[in-house]
XYZ file of C-alpha atoms in Angstrom:
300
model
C 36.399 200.630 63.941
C 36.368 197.066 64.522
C 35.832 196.179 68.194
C 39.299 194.848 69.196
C 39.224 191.106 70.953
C 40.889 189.862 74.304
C 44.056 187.504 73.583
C 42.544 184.739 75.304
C 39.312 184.736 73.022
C 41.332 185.199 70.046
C 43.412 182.155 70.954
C 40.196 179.884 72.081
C 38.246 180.728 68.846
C 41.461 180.230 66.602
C 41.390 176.793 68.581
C 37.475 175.949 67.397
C 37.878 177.282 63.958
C 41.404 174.840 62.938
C 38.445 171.821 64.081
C 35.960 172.756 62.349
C 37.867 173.673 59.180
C 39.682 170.130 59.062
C 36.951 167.976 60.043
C 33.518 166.810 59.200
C 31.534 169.933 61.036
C 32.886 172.498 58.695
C 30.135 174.408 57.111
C 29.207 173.907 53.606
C 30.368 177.060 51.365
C 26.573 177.795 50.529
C 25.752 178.336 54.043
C 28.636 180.782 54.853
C 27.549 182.825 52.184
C 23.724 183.109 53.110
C 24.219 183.840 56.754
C 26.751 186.601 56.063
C 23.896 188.388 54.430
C 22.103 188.469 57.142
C 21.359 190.897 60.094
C 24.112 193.155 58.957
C 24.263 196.805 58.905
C 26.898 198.745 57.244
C 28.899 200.669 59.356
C 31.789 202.918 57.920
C 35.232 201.023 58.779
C 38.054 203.374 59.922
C 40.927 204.140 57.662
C 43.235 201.972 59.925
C 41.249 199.114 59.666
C 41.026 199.403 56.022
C 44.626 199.449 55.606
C 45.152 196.523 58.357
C 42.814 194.438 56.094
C 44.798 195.398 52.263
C 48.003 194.435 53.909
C 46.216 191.062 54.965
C 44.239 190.654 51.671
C 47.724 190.757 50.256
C 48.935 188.458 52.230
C 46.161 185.996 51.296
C 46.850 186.917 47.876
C 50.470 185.804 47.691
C 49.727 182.535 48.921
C 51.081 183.297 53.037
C 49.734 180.180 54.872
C 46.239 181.244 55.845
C 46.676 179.866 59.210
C 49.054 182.774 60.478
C 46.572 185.190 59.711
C 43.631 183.689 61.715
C 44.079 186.070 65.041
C 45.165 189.049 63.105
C 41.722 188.805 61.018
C 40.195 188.007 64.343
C 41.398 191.394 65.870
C 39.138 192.987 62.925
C 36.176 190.917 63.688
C 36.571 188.440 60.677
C 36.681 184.528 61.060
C 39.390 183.277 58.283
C 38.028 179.617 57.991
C 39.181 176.202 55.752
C 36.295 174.774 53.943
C 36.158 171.864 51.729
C 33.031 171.410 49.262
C 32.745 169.964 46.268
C 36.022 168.433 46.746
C 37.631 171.831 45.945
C 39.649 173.663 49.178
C 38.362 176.991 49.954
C 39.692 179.697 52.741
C 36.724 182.197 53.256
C 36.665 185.423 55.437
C 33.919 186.377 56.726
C 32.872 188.714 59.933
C 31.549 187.359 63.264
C 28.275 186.919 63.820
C 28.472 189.851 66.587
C 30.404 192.575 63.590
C 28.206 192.420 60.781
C 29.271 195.903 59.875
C 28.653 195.363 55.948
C 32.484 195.057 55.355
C 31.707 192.229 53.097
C 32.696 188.064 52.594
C 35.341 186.934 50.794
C 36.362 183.542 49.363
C 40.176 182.426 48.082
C 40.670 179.628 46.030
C 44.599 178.690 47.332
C 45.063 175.640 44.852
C 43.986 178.047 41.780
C 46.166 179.186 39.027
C 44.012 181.443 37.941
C 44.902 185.587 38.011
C 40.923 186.991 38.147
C 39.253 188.248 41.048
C 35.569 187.842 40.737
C 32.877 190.870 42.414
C 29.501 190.907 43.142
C 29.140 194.547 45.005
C 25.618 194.696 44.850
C 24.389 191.062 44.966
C 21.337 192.473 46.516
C 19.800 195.699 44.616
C 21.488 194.047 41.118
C 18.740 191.035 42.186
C 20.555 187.498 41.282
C 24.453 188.513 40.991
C 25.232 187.857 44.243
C 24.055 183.916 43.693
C 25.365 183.969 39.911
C 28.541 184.940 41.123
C 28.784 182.478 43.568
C 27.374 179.664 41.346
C 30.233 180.788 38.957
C 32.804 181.347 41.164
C 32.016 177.593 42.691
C 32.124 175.841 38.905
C 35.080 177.579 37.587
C 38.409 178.610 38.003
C 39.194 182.014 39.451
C 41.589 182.899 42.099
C 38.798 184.794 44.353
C 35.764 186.018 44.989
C 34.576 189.109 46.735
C 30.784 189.661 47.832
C 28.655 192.580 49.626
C 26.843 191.325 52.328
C 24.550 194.240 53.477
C 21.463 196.328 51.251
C 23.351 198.981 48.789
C 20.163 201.237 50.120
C 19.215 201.767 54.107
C 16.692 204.572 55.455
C 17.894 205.878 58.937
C 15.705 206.876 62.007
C 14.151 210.079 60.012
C 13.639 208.716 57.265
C 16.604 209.475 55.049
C 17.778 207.481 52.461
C 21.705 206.276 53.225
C 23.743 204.647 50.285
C 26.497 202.505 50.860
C 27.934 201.626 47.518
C 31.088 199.257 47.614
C 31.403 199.979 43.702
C 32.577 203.415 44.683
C 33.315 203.708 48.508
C 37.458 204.734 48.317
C 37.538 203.911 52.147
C 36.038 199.897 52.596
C 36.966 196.711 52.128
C 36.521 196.156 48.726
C 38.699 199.214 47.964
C 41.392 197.025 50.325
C 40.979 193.646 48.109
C 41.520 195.886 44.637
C 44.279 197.873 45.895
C 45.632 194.438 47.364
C 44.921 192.666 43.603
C 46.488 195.133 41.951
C 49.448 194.663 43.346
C 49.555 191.004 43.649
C 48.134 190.377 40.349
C 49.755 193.243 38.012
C 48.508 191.570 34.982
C 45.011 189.911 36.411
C 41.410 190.538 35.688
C 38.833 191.873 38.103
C 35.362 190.747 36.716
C 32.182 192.999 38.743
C 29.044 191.941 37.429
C 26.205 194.148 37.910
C 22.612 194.387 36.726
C 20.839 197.007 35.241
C 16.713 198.015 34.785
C 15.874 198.348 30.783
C 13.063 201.107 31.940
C 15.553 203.407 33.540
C 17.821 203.405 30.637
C 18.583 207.134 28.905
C 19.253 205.179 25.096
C 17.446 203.131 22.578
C 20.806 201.292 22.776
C 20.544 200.506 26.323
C 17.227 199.630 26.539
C 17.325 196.984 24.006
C 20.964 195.397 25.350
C 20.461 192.435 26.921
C 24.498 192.988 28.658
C 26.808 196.024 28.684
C 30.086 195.357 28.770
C 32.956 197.398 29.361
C 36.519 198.427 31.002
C 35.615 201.615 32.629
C 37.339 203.929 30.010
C 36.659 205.546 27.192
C 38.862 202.703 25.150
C 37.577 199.554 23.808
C 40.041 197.129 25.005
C 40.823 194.108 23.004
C 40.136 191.531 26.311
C 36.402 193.218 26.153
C 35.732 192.764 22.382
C 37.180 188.789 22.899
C 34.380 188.550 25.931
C 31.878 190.017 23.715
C 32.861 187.568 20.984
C 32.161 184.560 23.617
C 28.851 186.028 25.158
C 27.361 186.811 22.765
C 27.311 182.890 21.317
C 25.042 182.422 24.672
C 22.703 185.015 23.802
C 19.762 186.267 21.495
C 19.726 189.606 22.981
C 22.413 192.167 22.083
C 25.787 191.919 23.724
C 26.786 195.566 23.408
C 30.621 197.081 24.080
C 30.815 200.763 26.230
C 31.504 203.378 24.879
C 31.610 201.888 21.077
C 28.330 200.479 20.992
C 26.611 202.018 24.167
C 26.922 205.490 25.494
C 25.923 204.583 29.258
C 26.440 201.789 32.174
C 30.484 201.872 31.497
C 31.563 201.613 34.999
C 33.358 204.861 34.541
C 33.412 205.937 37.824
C 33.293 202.553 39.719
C 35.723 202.284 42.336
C 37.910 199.246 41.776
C 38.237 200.580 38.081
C 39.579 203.844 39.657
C 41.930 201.761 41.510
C 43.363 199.500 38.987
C 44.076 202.343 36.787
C 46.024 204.664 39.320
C 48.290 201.009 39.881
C 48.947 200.868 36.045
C 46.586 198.091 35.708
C 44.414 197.343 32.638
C 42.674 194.461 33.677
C 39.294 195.911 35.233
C 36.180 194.213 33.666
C 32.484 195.237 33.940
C 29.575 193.303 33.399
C 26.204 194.935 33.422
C 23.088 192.231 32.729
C 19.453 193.082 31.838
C 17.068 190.923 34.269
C 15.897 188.759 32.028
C 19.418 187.442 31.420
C 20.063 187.276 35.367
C 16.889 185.389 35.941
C 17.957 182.930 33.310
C 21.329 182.548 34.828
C 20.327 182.588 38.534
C 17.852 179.256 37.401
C 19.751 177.638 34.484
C 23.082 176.189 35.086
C 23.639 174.744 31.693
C 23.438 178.171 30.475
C 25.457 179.194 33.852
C 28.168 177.390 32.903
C 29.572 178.379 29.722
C 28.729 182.101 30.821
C 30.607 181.399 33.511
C 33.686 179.670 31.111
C 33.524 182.557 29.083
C 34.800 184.983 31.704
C 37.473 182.418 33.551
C 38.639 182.950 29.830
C 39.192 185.838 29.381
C 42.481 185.949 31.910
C 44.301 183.837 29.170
Protein backbone atom coordinates (compact mmCIF):
# COMPACT_ATOMS: atom_id res chain seq x y z
CA UNK A 1 0.00 0.00 0.00
CA UNK A 2 0.99 3.38 -0.78
CA UNK A 3 2.51 5.19 2.22
CA UNK A 4 -0.24 7.74 3.07
CA UNK A 5 1.10 11.65 3.31
CA UNK A 6 0.55 14.33 6.14
CA UNK A 7 -2.05 17.17 5.00
CA UNK A 8 0.41 19.75 5.39
CA UNK A 9 2.97 18.07 2.89
CA UNK A 10 0.29 17.30 0.56
CA UNK A 11 -0.76 20.95 0.53
CA UNK A 12 3.06 22.40 0.34
CA UNK A 13 4.00 20.02 -2.57
CA UNK A 14 0.58 20.71 -4.43
CA UNK A 15 1.89 24.41 -3.87
CA UNK A 16 5.54 23.63 -5.75
CA UNK A 17 4.09 21.45 -8.39
CA UNK A 18 1.10 24.37 -9.79
CA UNK A 19 4.86 26.58 -10.21
CA UNK A 20 6.62 24.44 -11.77
CA UNK A 21 3.90 23.17 -14.12
CA UNK A 22 2.99 26.86 -15.31
CA UNK A 23 6.29 28.30 -15.53
CA UNK A 24 9.63 28.06 -17.15
CA UNK A 25 11.18 25.25 -14.56
CA UNK A 26 8.79 22.60 -15.61
CA UNK A 27 10.59 19.55 -16.70
CA UNK A 28 10.82 18.61 -20.23
CA UNK A 29 8.49 15.40 -20.99
CA UNK A 30 11.73 13.35 -21.96
CA UNK A 31 13.15 13.74 -18.62
CA UNK A 32 10.02 12.65 -16.62
CA UNK A 33 9.99 9.64 -18.46
CA UNK A 34 13.74 8.54 -17.97
CA UNK A 35 13.90 9.19 -14.29
CA UNK A 36 10.71 7.24 -13.60
CA UNK A 37 12.63 4.26 -14.80
CA UNK A 38 14.90 4.52 -12.49
CA UNK A 39 15.69 3.06 -8.96
CA UNK A 40 12.30 1.48 -8.84
CA UNK A 41 11.29 -1.77 -7.53
CA UNK A 42 7.97 -3.27 -8.03
CA UNK A 43 6.09 -3.73 -5.13
CA UNK A 44 2.51 -5.35 -5.27
CA UNK A 45 -0.12 -2.35 -4.76
CA UNK A 46 -3.09 -3.26 -2.49
CA UNK A 47 -6.49 -3.82 -3.94
CA UNK A 48 -7.67 -0.46 -2.37
CA UNK A 49 -5.17 1.44 -3.90
CA UNK A 50 -5.83 -0.05 -7.19
CA UNK A 51 -9.34 0.85 -7.11
CA UNK A 52 -8.55 4.51 -5.59
CA UNK A 53 -6.34 4.97 -8.73
CA UNK A 54 -9.28 3.48 -11.66
CA UNK A 55 -11.73 5.82 -10.11
CA UNK A 56 -9.02 8.66 -10.59
CA UNK A 57 -7.77 7.39 -14.02
CA UNK A 58 -11.41 7.88 -14.86
CA UNK A 59 -11.58 10.94 -13.74
CA UNK A 60 -8.58 12.03 -15.84
CA UNK A 61 -10.20 10.32 -18.57
CA UNK A 62 -13.40 12.33 -18.71
CA UNK A 63 -11.66 15.45 -18.87
CA UNK A 64 -12.22 16.48 -14.63
CA UNK A 65 -9.81 19.47 -14.25
CA UNK A 66 -6.54 17.78 -13.39
CA UNK A 67 -5.89 20.23 -10.74
CA UNK A 68 -8.55 18.72 -8.21
CA UNK A 69 -6.93 15.57 -8.33
CA UNK A 70 -3.36 16.68 -7.40
CA UNK A 71 -3.61 15.74 -3.40
CA UNK A 72 -5.76 12.76 -3.96
CA UNK A 73 -2.90 11.29 -6.39
CA UNK A 74 -0.54 12.61 -3.80
CA UNK A 75 -2.14 10.41 -1.00
CA UNK A 76 -1.02 7.37 -3.41
CA UNK A 77 2.44 8.59 -3.83
CA UNK A 78 1.99 9.98 -7.47
CA UNK A 79 2.88 13.65 -8.54
CA UNK A 80 0.00 14.70 -11.23
CA UNK A 81 2.09 17.49 -13.01
CA UNK A 82 1.31 20.19 -16.19
CA UNK A 83 3.98 20.04 -18.73
CA UNK A 84 4.31 21.91 -21.86
CA UNK A 85 6.84 20.60 -24.68
CA UNK A 86 6.79 20.87 -28.01
CA UNK A 87 4.15 23.37 -27.73
CA UNK A 88 1.65 20.53 -27.03
CA UNK A 89 0.02 20.52 -23.13
CA UNK A 90 0.63 17.39 -21.34
CA UNK A 91 -0.66 16.24 -17.62
CA UNK A 92 1.68 13.27 -16.59
CA UNK A 93 1.46 11.05 -13.40
CA UNK A 94 4.12 9.78 -12.19
CA UNK A 95 5.26 8.39 -8.51
CA UNK A 96 7.56 10.28 -6.09
CA UNK A 97 10.89 9.89 -6.14
CA UNK A 98 10.62 8.19 -2.49
CA UNK A 99 7.49 5.35 -4.02
CA UNK A 100 8.99 3.94 -6.93
CA UNK A 101 6.97 0.84 -6.36
CA UNK A 102 6.82 -0.12 -10.25
CA UNK A 103 3.13 1.11 -10.44
CA UNK A 104 4.04 2.70 -13.66
CA UNK A 105 3.97 6.58 -15.53
CA UNK A 106 1.34 7.81 -17.28
CA UNK A 107 0.85 10.71 -19.72
CA UNK A 108 -2.78 12.44 -20.85
CA UNK A 109 -3.04 14.45 -23.71
CA UNK A 110 -6.25 16.88 -22.37
CA UNK A 111 -6.52 18.97 -25.72
CA UNK A 112 -6.74 15.50 -27.80
CA UNK A 113 -9.67 14.24 -29.66
CA UNK A 114 -8.40 11.23 -30.09
CA UNK A 115 -10.20 7.78 -28.40
CA UNK A 116 -6.73 5.38 -28.24
CA UNK A 117 -4.81 4.68 -25.31
CA UNK A 118 -1.30 3.85 -26.19
CA UNK A 119 0.91 0.86 -23.86
CA UNK A 120 4.26 0.06 -23.59
CA UNK A 121 4.15 -2.73 -20.58
CA UNK A 122 7.42 -3.96 -21.10
CA UNK A 123 9.46 -1.02 -22.48
CA UNK A 124 12.36 -2.70 -20.90
CA UNK A 125 12.64 -6.67 -21.66
CA UNK A 126 10.66 -5.80 -25.28
CA UNK A 127 14.21 -3.56 -25.74
CA UNK A 128 13.12 -0.13 -27.65
CA UNK A 129 9.13 0.02 -27.07
CA UNK A 130 9.26 1.89 -24.22
CA UNK A 131 11.18 4.91 -26.32
CA UNK A 132 9.09 4.04 -29.63
CA UNK A 133 6.13 4.50 -27.76
CA UNK A 134 7.01 7.57 -26.39
CA UNK A 135 8.52 8.97 -29.64
CA UNK A 136 5.02 8.04 -31.08
CA UNK A 137 2.94 9.01 -28.53
CA UNK A 138 4.90 12.64 -28.59
CA UNK A 139 4.38 13.04 -32.72
CA UNK A 140 0.89 11.94 -32.93
CA UNK A 141 -2.42 12.13 -31.76
CA UNK A 142 -3.64 9.76 -29.08
CA UNK A 143 -5.54 10.52 -26.02
CA UNK A 144 -2.85 8.71 -23.59
CA UNK A 145 -0.12 6.91 -22.92
CA UNK A 146 0.66 4.33 -20.32
CA UNK A 147 4.36 3.06 -19.57
CA UNK A 148 6.09 0.37 -17.10
CA UNK A 149 8.69 1.82 -15.29
CA UNK A 150 10.43 -1.11 -13.44
CA UNK A 151 12.37 -4.62 -15.11
CA UNK A 152 9.42 -7.23 -16.17
CA UNK A 153 12.20 -9.78 -14.50
CA UNK A 154 13.85 -9.27 -10.75
CA UNK A 155 15.88 -12.11 -8.78
CA UNK A 156 15.19 -11.82 -4.95
CA UNK A 157 17.70 -12.39 -2.02
CA UNK A 158 17.99 -16.37 -2.87
CA UNK A 159 18.19 -16.17 -5.97
CA UNK A 160 14.72 -16.68 -7.37
CA UNK A 161 13.51 -15.36 -10.34
CA UNK A 162 10.24 -12.87 -9.60
CA UNK A 163 8.05 -11.74 -12.66
CA UNK A 164 6.07 -8.81 -12.58
CA UNK A 165 4.18 -8.66 -15.81
CA UNK A 166 1.77 -5.56 -16.21
CA UNK A 167 0.45 -7.36 -19.51
CA UNK A 168 -1.26 -9.79 -17.20
CA UNK A 169 -1.19 -8.61 -13.47
CA UNK A 170 -5.39 -8.37 -12.77
CA UNK A 171 -4.44 -6.38 -9.53
CA UNK A 172 -1.97 -3.07 -10.77
CA UNK A 173 -2.21 -0.08 -12.26
CA UNK A 174 -2.40 -0.80 -15.66
CA UNK A 175 -5.35 -3.14 -14.97
CA UNK A 176 -6.87 0.38 -13.27
CA UNK A 177 -6.17 2.59 -16.60
CA UNK A 178 -7.97 -0.37 -18.91
CA UNK A 179 -10.77 -0.94 -16.69
CA UNK A 180 -10.92 3.02 -16.43
CA UNK A 181 -10.66 3.20 -20.64
CA UNK A 182 -13.08 0.92 -21.06
CA UNK A 183 -15.47 2.67 -19.58
CA UNK A 184 -14.65 6.09 -20.64
CA UNK A 185 -13.88 5.18 -24.08
CA UNK A 186 -16.60 2.34 -24.99
CA UNK A 187 -15.69 2.50 -28.55
CA UNK A 188 -11.67 3.41 -28.27
CA UNK A 189 -8.57 1.55 -29.14
CA UNK A 190 -5.91 0.35 -26.74
CA UNK A 191 -2.66 -0.11 -28.86
CA UNK A 192 0.26 -2.43 -26.55
CA UNK A 193 3.19 -2.83 -28.53
CA UNK A 194 5.47 -5.51 -27.63
CA UNK A 195 8.56 -7.17 -29.07
CA UNK A 196 9.29 -10.53 -29.69
CA UNK A 197 12.86 -12.81 -30.25
CA UNK A 198 12.70 -14.63 -33.92
CA UNK A 199 14.97 -17.58 -32.18
CA UNK A 200 12.42 -18.40 -29.56
CA UNK A 201 9.64 -18.65 -31.96
CA UNK A 202 7.66 -22.34 -32.09
CA UNK A 203 6.65 -21.59 -36.24
CA UNK A 204 8.29 -21.09 -39.53
CA UNK A 205 5.59 -18.37 -39.61
CA UNK A 206 6.80 -16.61 -36.67
CA UNK A 207 10.19 -16.74 -37.19
CA UNK A 208 10.16 -15.14 -40.49
CA UNK A 209 7.39 -12.20 -39.39
CA UNK A 210 8.90 -9.18 -39.09
CA UNK A 211 5.33 -7.93 -36.79
CA UNK A 212 2.43 -9.96 -35.37
CA UNK A 213 -0.49 -8.36 -35.14
CA UNK A 214 -3.56 -9.16 -33.49
CA UNK A 215 -6.82 -8.50 -31.16
CA UNK A 216 -6.35 -11.12 -28.60
CA UNK A 217 -9.10 -13.52 -29.95
CA UNK A 218 -9.46 -16.08 -32.04
CA UNK A 219 -11.32 -13.52 -34.70
CA UNK A 220 -9.66 -11.50 -37.25
CA UNK A 221 -11.16 -8.20 -36.74
CA UNK A 222 -11.63 -5.89 -39.60
CA UNK A 223 -9.65 -2.72 -37.58
CA UNK A 224 -6.55 -5.40 -37.56
CA UNK A 225 -6.63 -6.39 -41.29
CA UNK A 226 -6.96 -2.22 -42.10
CA UNK A 227 -3.58 -1.87 -39.73
CA UNK A 228 -2.04 -4.64 -41.54
CA UNK A 229 -3.00 -3.01 -44.84
CA UNK A 230 -1.05 0.32 -43.60
CA UNK A 231 2.08 -1.49 -42.04
CA UNK A 232 2.78 -3.40 -44.15
CA UNK A 233 3.43 -0.35 -46.93
CA UNK A 234 6.42 0.47 -44.28
CA UNK A 235 7.84 -2.84 -44.42
CA UNK A 236 9.82 -5.57 -46.45
CA UNK A 237 9.40 -8.11 -43.85
CA UNK A 238 6.06 -9.91 -43.41
CA UNK A 239 3.28 -8.16 -41.58
CA UNK A 240 1.41 -11.24 -40.40
CA UNK A 241 -2.43 -11.25 -38.76
CA UNK A 242 -3.01 -13.82 -35.40
CA UNK A 243 -4.57 -16.40 -35.60
CA UNK A 244 -5.16 -16.24 -39.64
CA UNK A 245 -1.74 -15.98 -40.64
CA UNK A 246 0.22 -16.86 -37.36
CA UNK A 247 -0.60 -19.47 -34.82
CA UNK A 248 1.39 -17.75 -31.80
CA UNK A 249 2.19 -14.15 -30.08
CA UNK A 250 -1.80 -13.24 -30.18
CA UNK A 251 -2.00 -11.56 -26.91
CA UNK A 252 -4.56 -14.10 -25.92
CA UNK A 253 -4.14 -14.00 -22.49
CA UNK A 254 -2.82 -10.39 -22.00
CA UNK A 255 -4.48 -8.59 -19.39
CA UNK A 256 -5.97 -5.38 -20.76
CA UNK A 257 -7.40 -7.67 -23.63
CA UNK A 258 -9.09 -9.70 -20.82
CA UNK A 259 -10.42 -6.54 -19.59
CA UNK A 260 -11.80 -4.88 -22.57
CA UNK A 261 -13.63 -7.93 -23.47
CA UNK A 262 -15.46 -8.63 -20.04
CA UNK A 263 -16.62 -4.49 -20.59
CA UNK A 264 -18.05 -5.39 -24.10
CA UNK A 265 -15.24 -3.70 -25.72
CA UNK A 266 -13.68 -4.66 -29.09
CA UNK A 267 -11.13 -2.25 -29.40
CA UNK A 268 -7.93 -4.06 -27.85
CA UNK A 269 -4.92 -3.96 -30.30
CA UNK A 270 -1.60 -5.89 -30.12
CA UNK A 271 1.49 -5.19 -31.69
CA UNK A 272 4.30 -7.65 -31.48
CA UNK A 273 7.74 -6.36 -33.49
CA UNK A 274 10.78 -8.50 -34.44
CA UNK A 275 14.08 -6.49 -33.29
CA UNK A 276 15.21 -5.60 -36.29
CA UNK A 277 12.05 -3.56 -36.91
CA UNK A 278 12.34 -1.96 -33.25
CA UNK A 279 15.92 -1.02 -33.80
CA UNK A 280 14.91 0.67 -37.00
CA UNK A 281 12.14 2.50 -35.33
CA UNK A 282 13.89 3.35 -32.02
CA UNK A 283 16.77 5.25 -34.59
CA UNK A 284 14.71 6.34 -37.64
CA UNK A 285 12.03 8.82 -37.21
CA UNK A 286 11.10 9.20 -40.80
CA UNK A 287 10.21 5.67 -40.69
CA UNK A 288 8.80 6.43 -36.96
CA UNK A 289 6.45 8.55 -38.16
CA UNK A 290 4.19 7.07 -40.56
CA UNK A 291 4.35 3.82 -38.28
CA UNK A 292 3.33 5.87 -35.83
CA UNK A 293 0.30 7.57 -38.30
CA UNK A 294 -0.67 4.28 -39.13
CA UNK A 295 -1.88 3.31 -35.67
CA UNK A 296 -3.40 7.00 -34.58
CA UNK A 297 -5.45 5.68 -37.67
CA UNK A 298 -6.75 3.11 -36.96
CA UNK A 299 -9.33 4.79 -34.18
CA UNK A 300 -11.16 6.36 -37.26
Amino acid sequence: MAKRLPCSLTLSCIVVLLSLSSGQCAMKLKSIWQDAQRGGEYTVPSSRDVSEAEELFTRLLNRERPETLLDEWLKLGFILEKVLFKEKRYWVLHERPDQKLGRGLYIFSPDSNSKSLLMAPHGQKDVGTGYITFRIFQDNDFAAAAFNTVPRYRDDTDGVRLEYDLGKLPNSYFAALSRAFATTFPHGKVLQLHGFAVDKRSSSEGAEAGLILSGGTETVRQDILVLQECLQQLFSEKVLVYPRDVRELGGTTNITGKILRHAGHNGFVHVEMNREIRDRLRKNRSLRQPFGSCLEKIQD
